[in-house]
Each structure stands twice: as C-alpha cells, then as structure tokens.
Coordinates of C-alpha atoms in Angstrom, one line a residue:
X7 CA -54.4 -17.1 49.3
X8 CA -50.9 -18.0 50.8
X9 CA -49.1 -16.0 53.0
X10 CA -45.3 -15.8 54.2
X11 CA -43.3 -13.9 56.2
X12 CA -39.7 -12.9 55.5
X13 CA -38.1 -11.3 59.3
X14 CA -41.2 -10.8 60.7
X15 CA -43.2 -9.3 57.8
X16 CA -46.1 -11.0 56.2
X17 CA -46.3 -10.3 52.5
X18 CA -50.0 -11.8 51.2
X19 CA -49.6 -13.5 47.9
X20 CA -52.8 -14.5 46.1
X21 CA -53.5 -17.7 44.3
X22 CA -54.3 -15.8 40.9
X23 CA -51.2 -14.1 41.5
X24 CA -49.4 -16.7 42.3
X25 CA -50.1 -18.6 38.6
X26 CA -49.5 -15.5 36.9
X27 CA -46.1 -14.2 37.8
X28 CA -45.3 -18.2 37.0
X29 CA -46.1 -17.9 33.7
X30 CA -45.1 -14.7 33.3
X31 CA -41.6 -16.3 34.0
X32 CA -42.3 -18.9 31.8
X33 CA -43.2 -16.7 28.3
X34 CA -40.3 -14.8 29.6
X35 CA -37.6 -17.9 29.5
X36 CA -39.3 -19.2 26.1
X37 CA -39.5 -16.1 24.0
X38 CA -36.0 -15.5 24.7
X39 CA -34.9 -19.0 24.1
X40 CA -36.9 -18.8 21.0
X41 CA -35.3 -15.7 19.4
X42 CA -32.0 -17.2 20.3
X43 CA -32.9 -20.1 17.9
X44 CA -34.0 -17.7 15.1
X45 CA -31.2 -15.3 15.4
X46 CA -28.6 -18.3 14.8
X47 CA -31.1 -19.5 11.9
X48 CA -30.9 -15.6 10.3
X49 CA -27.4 -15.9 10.3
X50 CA -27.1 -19.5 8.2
X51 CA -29.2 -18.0 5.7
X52 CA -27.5 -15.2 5.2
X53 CA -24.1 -17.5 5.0
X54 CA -26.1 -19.3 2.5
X55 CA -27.2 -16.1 0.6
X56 CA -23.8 -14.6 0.3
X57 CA -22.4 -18.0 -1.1
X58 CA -25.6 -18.3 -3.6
X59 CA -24.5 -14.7 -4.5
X60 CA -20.4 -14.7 -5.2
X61 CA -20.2 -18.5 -5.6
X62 CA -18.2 -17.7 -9.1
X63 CA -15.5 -16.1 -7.4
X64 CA -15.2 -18.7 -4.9
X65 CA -14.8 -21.4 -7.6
X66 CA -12.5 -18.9 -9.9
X67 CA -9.6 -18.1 -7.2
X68 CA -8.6 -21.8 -6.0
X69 CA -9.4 -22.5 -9.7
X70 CA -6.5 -19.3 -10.9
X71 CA -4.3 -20.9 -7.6
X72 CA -4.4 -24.3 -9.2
X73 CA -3.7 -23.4 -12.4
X74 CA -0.8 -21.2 -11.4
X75 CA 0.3 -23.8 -10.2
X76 CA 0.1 -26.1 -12.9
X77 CA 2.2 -23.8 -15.3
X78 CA 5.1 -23.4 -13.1
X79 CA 7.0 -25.7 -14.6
X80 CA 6.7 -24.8 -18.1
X81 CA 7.3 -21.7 -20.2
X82 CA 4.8 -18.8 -21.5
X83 CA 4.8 -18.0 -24.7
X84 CA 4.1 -15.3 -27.5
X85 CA 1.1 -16.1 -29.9
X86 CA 4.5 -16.6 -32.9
X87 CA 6.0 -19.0 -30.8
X88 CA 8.8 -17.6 -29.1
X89 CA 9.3 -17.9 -25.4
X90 CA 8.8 -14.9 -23.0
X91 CA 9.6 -16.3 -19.6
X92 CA 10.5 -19.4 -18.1
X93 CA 8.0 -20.0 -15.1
X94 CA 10.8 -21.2 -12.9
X95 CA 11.8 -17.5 -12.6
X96 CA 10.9 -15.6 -9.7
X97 CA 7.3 -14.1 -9.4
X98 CA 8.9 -10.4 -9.7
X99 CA 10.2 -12.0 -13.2
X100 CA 7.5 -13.0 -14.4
X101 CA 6.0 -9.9 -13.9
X102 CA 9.1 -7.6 -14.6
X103 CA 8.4 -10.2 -18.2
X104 CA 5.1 -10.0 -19.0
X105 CA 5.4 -6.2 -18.1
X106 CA 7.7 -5.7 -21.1
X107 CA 6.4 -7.7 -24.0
X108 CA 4.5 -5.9 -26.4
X109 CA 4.5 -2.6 -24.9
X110 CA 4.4 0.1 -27.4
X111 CA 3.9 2.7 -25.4
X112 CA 6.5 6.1 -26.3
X113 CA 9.6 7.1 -23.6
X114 CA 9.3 10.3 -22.9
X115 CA 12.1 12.6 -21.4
X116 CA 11.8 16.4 -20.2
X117 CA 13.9 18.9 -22.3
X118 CA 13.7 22.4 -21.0
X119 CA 11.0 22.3 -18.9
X120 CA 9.3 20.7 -22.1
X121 CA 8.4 16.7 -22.1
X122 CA 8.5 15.5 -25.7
X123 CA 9.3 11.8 -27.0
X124 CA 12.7 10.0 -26.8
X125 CA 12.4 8.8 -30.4
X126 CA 10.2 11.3 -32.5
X127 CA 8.8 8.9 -35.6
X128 CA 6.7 9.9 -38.6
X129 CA 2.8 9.2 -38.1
X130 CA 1.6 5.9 -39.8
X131 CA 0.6 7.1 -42.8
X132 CA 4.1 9.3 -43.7
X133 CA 5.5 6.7 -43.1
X134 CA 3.9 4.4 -45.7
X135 CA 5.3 7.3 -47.9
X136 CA 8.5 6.8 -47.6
X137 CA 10.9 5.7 -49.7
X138 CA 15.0 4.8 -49.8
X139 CA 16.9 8.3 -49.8
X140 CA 20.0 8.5 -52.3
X141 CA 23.2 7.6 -50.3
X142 CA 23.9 10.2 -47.8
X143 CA 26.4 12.6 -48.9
X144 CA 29.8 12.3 -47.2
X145 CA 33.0 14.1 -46.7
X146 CA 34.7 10.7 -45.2
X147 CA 37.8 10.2 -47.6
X148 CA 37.1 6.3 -48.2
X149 CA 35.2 5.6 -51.6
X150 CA 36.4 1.8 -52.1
X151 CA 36.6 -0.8 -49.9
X152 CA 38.3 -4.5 -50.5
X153 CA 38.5 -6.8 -47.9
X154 CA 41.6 -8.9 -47.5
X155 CA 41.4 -13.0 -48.4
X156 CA 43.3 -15.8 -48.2
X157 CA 44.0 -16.0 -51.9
X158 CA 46.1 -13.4 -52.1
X159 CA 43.7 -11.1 -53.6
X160 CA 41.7 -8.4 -52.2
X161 CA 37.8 -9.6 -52.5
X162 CA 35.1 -6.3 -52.9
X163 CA 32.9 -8.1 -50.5
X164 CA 30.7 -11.6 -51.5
X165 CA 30.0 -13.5 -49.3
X166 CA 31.6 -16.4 -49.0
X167 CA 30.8 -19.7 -47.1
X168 CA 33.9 -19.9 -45.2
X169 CA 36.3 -24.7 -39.3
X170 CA 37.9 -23.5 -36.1
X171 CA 41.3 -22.8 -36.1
X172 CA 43.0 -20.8 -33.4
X173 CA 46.2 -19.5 -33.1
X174 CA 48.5 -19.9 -30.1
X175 CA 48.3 -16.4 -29.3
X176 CA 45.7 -15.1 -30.2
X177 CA 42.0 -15.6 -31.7
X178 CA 43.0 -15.0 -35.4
X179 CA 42.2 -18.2 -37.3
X180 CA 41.1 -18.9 -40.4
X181 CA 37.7 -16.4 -40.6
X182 CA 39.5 -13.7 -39.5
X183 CA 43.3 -13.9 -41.0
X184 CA 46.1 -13.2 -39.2
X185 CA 46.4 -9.4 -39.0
X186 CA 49.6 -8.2 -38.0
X187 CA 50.2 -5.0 -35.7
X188 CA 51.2 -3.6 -39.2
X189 CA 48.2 -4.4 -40.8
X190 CA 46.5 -2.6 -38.4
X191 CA 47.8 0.2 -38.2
X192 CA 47.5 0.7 -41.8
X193 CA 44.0 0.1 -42.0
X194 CA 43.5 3.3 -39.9
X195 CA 45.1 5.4 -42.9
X196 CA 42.2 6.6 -44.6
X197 CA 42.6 6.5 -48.4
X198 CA 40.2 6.6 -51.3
X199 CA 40.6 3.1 -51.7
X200 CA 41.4 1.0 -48.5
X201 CA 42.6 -2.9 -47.8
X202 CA 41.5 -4.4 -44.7
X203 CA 40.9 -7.8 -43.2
X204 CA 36.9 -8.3 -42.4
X205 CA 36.5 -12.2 -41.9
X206 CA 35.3 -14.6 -44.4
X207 CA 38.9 -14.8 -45.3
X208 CA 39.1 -18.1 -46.0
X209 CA 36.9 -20.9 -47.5
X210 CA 37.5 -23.0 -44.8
X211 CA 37.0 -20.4 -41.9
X212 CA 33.7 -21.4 -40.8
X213 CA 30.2 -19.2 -40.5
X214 CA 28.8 -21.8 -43.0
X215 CA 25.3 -20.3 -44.1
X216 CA 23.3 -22.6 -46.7
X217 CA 22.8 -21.3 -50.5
X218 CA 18.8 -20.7 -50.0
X219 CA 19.9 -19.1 -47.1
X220 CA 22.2 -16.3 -49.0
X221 CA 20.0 -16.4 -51.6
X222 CA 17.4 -14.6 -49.6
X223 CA 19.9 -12.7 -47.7
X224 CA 21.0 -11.6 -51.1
X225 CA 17.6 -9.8 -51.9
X226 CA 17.5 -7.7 -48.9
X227 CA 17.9 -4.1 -49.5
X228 CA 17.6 -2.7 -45.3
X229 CA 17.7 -5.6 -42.8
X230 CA 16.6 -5.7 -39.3
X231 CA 18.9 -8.9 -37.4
X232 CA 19.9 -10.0 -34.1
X233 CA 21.2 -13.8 -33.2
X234 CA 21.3 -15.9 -30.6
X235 CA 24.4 -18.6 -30.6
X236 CA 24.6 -21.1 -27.2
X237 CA 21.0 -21.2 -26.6
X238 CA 21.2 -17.7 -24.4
X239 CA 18.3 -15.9 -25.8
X240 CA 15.1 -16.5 -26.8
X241 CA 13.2 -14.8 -30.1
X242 CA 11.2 -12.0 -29.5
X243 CA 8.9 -10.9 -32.5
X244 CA 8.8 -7.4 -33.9
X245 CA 5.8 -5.4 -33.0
X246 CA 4.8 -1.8 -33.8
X247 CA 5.9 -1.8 -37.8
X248 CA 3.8 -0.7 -40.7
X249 CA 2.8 -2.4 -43.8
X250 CA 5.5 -0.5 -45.5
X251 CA 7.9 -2.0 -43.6
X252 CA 7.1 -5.7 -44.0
X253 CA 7.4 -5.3 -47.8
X254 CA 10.3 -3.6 -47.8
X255 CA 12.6 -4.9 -44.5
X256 CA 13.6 -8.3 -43.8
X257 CA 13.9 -9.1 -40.5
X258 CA 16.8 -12.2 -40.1
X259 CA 17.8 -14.1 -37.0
X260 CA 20.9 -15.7 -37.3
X261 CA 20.6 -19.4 -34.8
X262 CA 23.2 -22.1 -34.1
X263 CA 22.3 -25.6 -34.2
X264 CA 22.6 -25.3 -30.1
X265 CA 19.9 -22.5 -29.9
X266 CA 17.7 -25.0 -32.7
X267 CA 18.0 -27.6 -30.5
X268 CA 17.5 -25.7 -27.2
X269 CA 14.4 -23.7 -28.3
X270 CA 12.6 -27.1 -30.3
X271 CA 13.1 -28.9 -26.7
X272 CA 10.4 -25.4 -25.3
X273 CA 8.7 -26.8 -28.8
X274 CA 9.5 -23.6 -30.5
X275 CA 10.1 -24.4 -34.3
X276 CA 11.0 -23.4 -37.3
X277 CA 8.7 -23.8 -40.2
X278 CA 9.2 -25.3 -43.6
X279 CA 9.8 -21.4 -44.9
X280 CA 12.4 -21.2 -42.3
X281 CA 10.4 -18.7 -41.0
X282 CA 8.9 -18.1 -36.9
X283 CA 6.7 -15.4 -36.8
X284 CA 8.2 -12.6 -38.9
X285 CA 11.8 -13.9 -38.2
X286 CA 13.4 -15.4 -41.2
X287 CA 15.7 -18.2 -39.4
X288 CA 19.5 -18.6 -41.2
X289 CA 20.9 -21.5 -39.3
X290 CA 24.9 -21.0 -39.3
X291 CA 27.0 -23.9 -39.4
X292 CA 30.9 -24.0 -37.9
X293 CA 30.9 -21.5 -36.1
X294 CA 34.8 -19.5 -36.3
X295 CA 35.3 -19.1 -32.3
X296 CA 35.3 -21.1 -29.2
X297 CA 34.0 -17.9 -27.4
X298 CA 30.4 -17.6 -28.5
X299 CA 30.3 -13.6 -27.7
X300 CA 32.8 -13.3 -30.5
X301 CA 30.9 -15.8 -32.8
X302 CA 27.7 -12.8 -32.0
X303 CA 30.1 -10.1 -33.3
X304 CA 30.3 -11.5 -36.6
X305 CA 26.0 -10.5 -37.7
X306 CA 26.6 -7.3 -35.4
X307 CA 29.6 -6.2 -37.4
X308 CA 29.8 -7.7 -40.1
X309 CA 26.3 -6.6 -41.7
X310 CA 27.6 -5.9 -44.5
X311 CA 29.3 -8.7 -45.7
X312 CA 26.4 -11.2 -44.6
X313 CA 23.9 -8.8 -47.0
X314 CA 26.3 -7.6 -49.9
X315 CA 23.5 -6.0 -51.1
X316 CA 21.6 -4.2 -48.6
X317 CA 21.7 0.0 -48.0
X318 CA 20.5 -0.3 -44.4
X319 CA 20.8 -2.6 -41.4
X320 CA 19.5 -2.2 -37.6
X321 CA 20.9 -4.4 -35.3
X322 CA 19.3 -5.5 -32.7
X323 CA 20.3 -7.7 -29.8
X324 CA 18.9 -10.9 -28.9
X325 CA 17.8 -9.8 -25.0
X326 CA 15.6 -6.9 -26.5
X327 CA 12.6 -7.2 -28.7
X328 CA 12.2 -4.7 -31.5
X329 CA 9.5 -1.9 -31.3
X330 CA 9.3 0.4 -33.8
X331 CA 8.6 1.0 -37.7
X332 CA 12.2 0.5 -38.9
X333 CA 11.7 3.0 -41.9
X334 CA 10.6 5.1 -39.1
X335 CA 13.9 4.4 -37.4
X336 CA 15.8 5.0 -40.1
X337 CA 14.0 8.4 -41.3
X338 CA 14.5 9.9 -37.5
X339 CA 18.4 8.6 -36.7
X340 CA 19.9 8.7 -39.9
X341 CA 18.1 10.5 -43.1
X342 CA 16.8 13.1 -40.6
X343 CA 20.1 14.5 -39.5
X344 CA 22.7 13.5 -42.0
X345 CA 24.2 10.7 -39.8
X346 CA 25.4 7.1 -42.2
X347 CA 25.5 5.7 -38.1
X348 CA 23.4 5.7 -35.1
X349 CA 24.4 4.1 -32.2
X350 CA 23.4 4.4 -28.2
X351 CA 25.4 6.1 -25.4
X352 CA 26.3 3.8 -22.9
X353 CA 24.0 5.0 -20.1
X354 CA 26.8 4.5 -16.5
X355 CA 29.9 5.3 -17.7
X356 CA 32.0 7.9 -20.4
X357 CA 35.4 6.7 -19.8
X358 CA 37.3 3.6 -21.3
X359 CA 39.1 3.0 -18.3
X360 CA 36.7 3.2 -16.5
X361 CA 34.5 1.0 -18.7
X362 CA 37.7 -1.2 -18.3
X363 CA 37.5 -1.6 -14.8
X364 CA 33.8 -2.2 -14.9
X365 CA 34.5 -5.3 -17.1
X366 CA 36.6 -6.4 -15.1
X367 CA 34.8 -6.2 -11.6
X368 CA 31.7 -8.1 -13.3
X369 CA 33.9 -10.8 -14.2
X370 CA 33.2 -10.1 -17.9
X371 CA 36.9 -10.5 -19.1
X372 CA 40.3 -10.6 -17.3
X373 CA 41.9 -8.3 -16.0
X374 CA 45.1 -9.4 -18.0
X375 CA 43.6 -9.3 -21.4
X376 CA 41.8 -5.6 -20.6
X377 CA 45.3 -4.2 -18.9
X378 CA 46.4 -5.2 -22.6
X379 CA 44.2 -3.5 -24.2
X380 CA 44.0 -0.4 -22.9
X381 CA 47.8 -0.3 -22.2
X382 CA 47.7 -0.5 -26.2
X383 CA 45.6 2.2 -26.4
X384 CA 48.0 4.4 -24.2
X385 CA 50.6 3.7 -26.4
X386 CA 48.7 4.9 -29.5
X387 CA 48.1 8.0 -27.7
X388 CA 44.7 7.2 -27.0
X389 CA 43.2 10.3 -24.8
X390 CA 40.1 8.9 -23.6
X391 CA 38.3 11.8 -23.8
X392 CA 35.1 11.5 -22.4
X393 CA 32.9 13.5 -25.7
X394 CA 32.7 12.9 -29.0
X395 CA 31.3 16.0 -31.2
X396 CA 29.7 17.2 -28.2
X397 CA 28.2 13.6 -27.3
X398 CA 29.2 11.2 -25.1
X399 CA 32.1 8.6 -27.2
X400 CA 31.0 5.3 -24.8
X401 CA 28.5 3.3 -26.4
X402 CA 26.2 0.7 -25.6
X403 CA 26.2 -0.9 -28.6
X404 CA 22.7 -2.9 -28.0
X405 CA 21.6 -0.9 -31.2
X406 CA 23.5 -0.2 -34.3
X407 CA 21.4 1.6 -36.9
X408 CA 23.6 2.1 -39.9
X409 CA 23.8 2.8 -43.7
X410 CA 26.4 0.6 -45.5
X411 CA 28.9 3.5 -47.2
X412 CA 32.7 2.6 -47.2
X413 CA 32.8 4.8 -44.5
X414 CA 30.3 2.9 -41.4
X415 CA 31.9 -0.6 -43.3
X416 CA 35.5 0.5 -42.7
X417 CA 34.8 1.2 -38.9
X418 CA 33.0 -1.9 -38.8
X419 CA 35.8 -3.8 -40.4
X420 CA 38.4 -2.4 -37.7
X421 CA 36.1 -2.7 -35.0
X422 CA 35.3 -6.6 -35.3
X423 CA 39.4 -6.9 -36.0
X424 CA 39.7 -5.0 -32.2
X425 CA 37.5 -7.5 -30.5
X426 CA 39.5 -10.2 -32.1
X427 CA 42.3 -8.8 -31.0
X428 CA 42.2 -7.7 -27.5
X429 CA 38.4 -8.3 -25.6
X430 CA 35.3 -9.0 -26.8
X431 CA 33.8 -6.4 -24.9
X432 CA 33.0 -4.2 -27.8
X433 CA 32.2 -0.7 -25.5
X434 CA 35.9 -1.0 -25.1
X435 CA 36.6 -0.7 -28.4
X436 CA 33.8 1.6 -30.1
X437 CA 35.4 5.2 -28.9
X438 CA 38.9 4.4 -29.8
X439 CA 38.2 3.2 -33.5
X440 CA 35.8 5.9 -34.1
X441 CA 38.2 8.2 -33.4
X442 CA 40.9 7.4 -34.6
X443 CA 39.2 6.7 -38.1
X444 CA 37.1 10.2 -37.4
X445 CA 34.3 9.6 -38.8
X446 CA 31.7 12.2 -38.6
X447 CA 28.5 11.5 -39.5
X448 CA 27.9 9.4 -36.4
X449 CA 24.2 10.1 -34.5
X450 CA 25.3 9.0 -30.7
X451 CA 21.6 9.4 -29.4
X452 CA 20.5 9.1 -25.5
X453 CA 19.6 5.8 -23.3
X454 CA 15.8 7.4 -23.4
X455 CA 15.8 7.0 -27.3
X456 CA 17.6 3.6 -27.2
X457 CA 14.9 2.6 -24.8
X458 CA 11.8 3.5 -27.1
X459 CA 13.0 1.2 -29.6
X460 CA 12.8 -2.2 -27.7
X461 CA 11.5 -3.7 -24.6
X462 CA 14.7 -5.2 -22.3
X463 CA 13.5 -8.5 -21.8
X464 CA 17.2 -9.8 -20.5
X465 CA 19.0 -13.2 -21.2
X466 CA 17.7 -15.8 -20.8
X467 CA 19.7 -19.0 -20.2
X468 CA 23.6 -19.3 -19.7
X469 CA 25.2 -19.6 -23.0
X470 CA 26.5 -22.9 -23.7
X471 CA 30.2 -23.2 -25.6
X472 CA 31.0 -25.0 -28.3
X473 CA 32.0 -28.5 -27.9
X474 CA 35.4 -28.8 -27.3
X475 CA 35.7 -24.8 -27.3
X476 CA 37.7 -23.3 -24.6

C-alpha cells in the first residue's frame, strides 16, 4: 500500500487500487479515441453511399452545363428547318422563344363576368366539313375592277412579271406608275366599274416571280402568305391546321435572294420542290423599292394580283407563326358574320395623330414625311375619329384575313398607293382609306383574337437594304 498526504491529511491508496484506477484511465482514453476513428469512418461511407446513390445526376448537370455551352453559338431550330432563336440572344430570349413556338393553347378573355375564347373555331371534325361559301353578298357599289398599266390600257388583273426606278420626288417608279393627286382622288369615287393604279404597271417594274412559280400561285383558290425581304425574319411553320386545310390552302412565303442567302448560311434550305416544311418558297427577283418595308407591302396588299385566282387570303406577317385551321379562320371572321375583311385593332392607340407621333418617337419614319401626311389628311377633311361602326378604326395590320370582291381589292389598291405615297407605316393609312371608301363589311376584331392566331416570335435580324438602295 502507498500512502500520501496532501496539507496534513493522509489518504491510503492501495496497490490494487492503484492499477485499477490506471487502467480505468486507460479504457477510458482508448474507447473514446476509438469511436472518434469510427465516427469519421461512418461519415465517408455515407459520402460514398449518397454518391453511389445520385451519381447520374452528378454526371447529368456539368454534362447539361457543358452542352449549354456548346450551343451558344449556334442557332435552335424547328424539326422543318426554320430557325427559332439565335443562341446569342439573351437567356430571357431564349426562353421568352422557346416559350412561344408551337403553343396551341386558346386566348381567353372575360366578357361579362363570363370567360370564353378570343377566337371561337369549329371543332375538328366541322371543320373537315367545310366547304367555300358563295361570294358574300355586298351592298359596296364596285362590281369591276381594272387596274391601270403602262400600255395605256386598263389590265383586269394578270399578273405580270414586271427594275428600280425612282422618281425624284417621290417613290412612284415603274411598279407602281406615277399616280397623280388627281388620280387619286378619283379612285376614291366609287363606281360600278373603277380604274386604279395597283403596281405591276409596267413590264419592267420589277417583283420578277419565275413561271413555275405563278404557275402554282395560279392554282391557289385561299392562300395563307407572309414574306421576309432583307434577311429580317426567319420561317416559322404552320401548326394547328386540319387535313382539310392542307388540301385545300396553300401556304406561300414570298423570299429575296438576301433572305436565301442569309437563312442557307443557318443551313436552312429550300428543297428541290421549293418547298420548307409546309411553306411553298416563291423567290422574287428585282425587287421595286430601295425601302424593303415597302417591297413587304407588295404580298400584304397586293394578294390579289399575286393569286388572280384565289377567293381567300390570310396574311400573316413574317415575326408571327401561324396557329390556327385557316378554314377555321375564315368560317369564324368572315363567313360567320358577313364581313369580305378582317383585320386586328391596333392594341395602344385609336388616333392617327396620335399613331403619327408614335412613329415618329420610335424613329420609324420622319417626322417631315408623317407631318405630310397627316397635314394631307387635314386637308381632305379627315376627322380622325377614333370608331369605326362601333369598333376601334386603328389597325394593327399584322393580320389581314380577306375575301377578294372588288370591294376588299379596291381598298387594297388605294391603300398600297397611300404607303407609296406618303409613309410606309401602313396603321397610318388603314382608317383614312377605309373610310373614305366606306366600306362596310369590315370585321375589326380585338388584340385577344389576333393573339390566338399566332405566337409573337419577334424579328429577328436587322433588315439589310438593297445594294445600292437608299
């Protein structure tokens, strides 16, 4: 036994005791030492279990990272070929893009407490029913239209192939004629039989199409087109038609050989049938105007005189991609309600002037040429008032949905001669020739309707001008 003594006290510690309490201590020190060790081993295998367990995931994000990355510098595409978005754009883009194509769901809007569809269509199988009314009945005075030509006489409407040639003051040339202030003021005088100048008014005015080209054109009795001149927009194909349609509608893109070669450089081509998807391709040739929103007017307006033989066109323009059945268009905007023309309110603004100002604050023409304009309009005792049978008279103009009577060709006619004349801003234009001409079987139908028709998928690229244009 050993003893000690700590300020005068003996404490009596015994050998056994002694060894013991020592290795007491020592299990003590080594158990936790020991659990220490397995505690950090517990934790590596369950690092090790977790990574055995979502090791896909791990692999699959760097993997979308990487190939995110890799396709930023090219373009995505639509399964027909025609380019969506250009991956340079801004993530919100892309998405804002991708977001848009193909969507088919319906707009809806609330009426009275009621929500019902911007656009009410026929069910798939009416419209497989459906068949080309007789022409709408009209009270419009105008039963014969000729259009005006450089050989002196009056043409009923062929089209023929007709180089840039402007006038010093103005953008008449050789496509268009020279309309005097005369002229156009007559060709507001509704008559049985009218005389008006509509371009292709001379042989050598440009807009060349290829025969094959009319040929086809030639066999279309209702027409869904839109164009894209400068390499601005890209194609966007059709979706949500029926079989119907696609025997009985052509659908026609109208390209210059800019936008050919700017699209086969994102290897979008066309194929040996001129077709791309469901597009038929017409490549135009010498194109009339330096200014290639005017050269767009031409297969916006001028419907009629590209297919001489069509009842029914829907234009669509080249930023949008078309949604809907057309016969189901067609039925709801036109045969439905009597209307020979549908065309979309312009969803800011009712006023001209005010539209005029608008144009000019976004830089879209100057404010000489609009002052022009509208002072023109004063002078012809232009109003400006803001409704049109009950509807607002600004339109948009994205959308034209129209039957081809004397009556919707007439306005046409007049209209394209306005842009030609003053701006190419067409809204400008639209209320004063409508009613001055009166016209009254017009179907001016709401943003929410316009919007069910196509997905707003925006321009593209900056238009590029013709070489040696202005």
């Amino acid at each position: 036994m050993a003893s000690s003594s700590f300020k005068g006290s003996a404490i009596s510690i015994s050998d056994e005791d002694s060894d013991d309490s020592f290795r007491f201590r020592s299990r003590v020190r080594h158990k936790r030492k020991k659990l220490a060790v397995r505690g950090t081993a517990g934790i590596f295998l369950r690092f090790i279990r977790k990574i055995e367990r979502w090791w896909p995931l791990l692999i699959l994000f760097p993997s979308l990272g990487l190939l995110f990355y890799e396709i930023s510098g090219i373009y995505w595409k639509n399964e027909d070929g025609g380019v969506v978005v250009e991956a340079k754009d801004s993530q919100e883009e892309v998405q804002k893009y991708l977001g848009n194509l193909n969507r088919l769901n319906p707009m809806t809007r609330v009426v009275n407490g009621v929500r019902e569809p911007c656009l009410k269509i026929l069910s798939p199988g009416e419209i497989e029913q459906l068949k080309f009314p007789a022409s709408a009945k009209s009270n419009f005075p105008v039963k014969k239209m000729l259009y005006k030509s450089a050989s002196g006489t009056p043409s009923t409407g062929d089209n023929t192939s007709l180089l840039h040639q402007q006038t010093e003051n103005n953008r008449f040339n050789q496509f268009t004629g020279v309309q005097t202030m005369d002229e156009r003021e007559e060709s507001f005088k509704v008559r049985e039989t009218v005389s008006v100048h509509c371009g292709f008014y001379n042989e050598s005015g440009g807009f060349k199409i290829s025969e094959e080209d009319k040929n086809f054109m030639h066999t279309c009795e209702a027409v869904v087109s839109t164009c894209a001149f400068g390499g601005g927009d890209d194609l966007y194909q059709p979706i949500g038609m029926t079989k119907a349609s696609l025997t009985k509608v052509c659908y026609v893109a109208f390209w210059d050989e800019i936008t050919v070669a700017a699209q086969q450089a994102e290897s979008v081509r066309i194929n040996v049938d001129h077709m791309i998807g469901k597009w038929r391709i017409v490549v135009v040739r010498d194109l009339p105007f330096s200014d290639q929103r005017l050269n767009g007017k031409i297969p916006k307006m001028l419907s009629h005189r590209l297919f001489p033989r069509a009842r029914y066109s829907i234009w669509v323009d080249a930023k949008s991609q078309f949604r809907r059945d057309p016969l189901a268009v067609l039925e709801a905007l036109l045969w439905r309600v009597g209307a020979t023309l549908a065309i979309s309110e312009h969803g800011a603004r009712s006023s001209v002037f005010e539209e005029g100002r608008a144009v000019v604050k976004k830089n879209k023409a100057s404010p000489g040429e609009v002052q022009i304009q509208l002072n023109q309009y004063r002078r012809d005792g232009f109003s400006d008032d803001k409704r049109f049978n009950g509807k607002k008279a600004l339109a948009e103009a994205s959308i034209i949905v129209r039957e081809h009577t004397p009556g919707t060709n007439l306005l046409m006619c007049i209209w394209f001669n306005e842009v030609v004349r003053f701006t190419s801003r067409d809204q400008l234009s639209f209320p004063y020739v409508l009613r001055r001409l009166g016209l009254q079987e017009v179907n001016i139908f709401p943003v929410c309707t316009r919007k069910d028709m196509v997905n707003s998928m925006g321009h593209r690229r900056k238009v590029k001008p013709l070489a040696g244009g202005k």
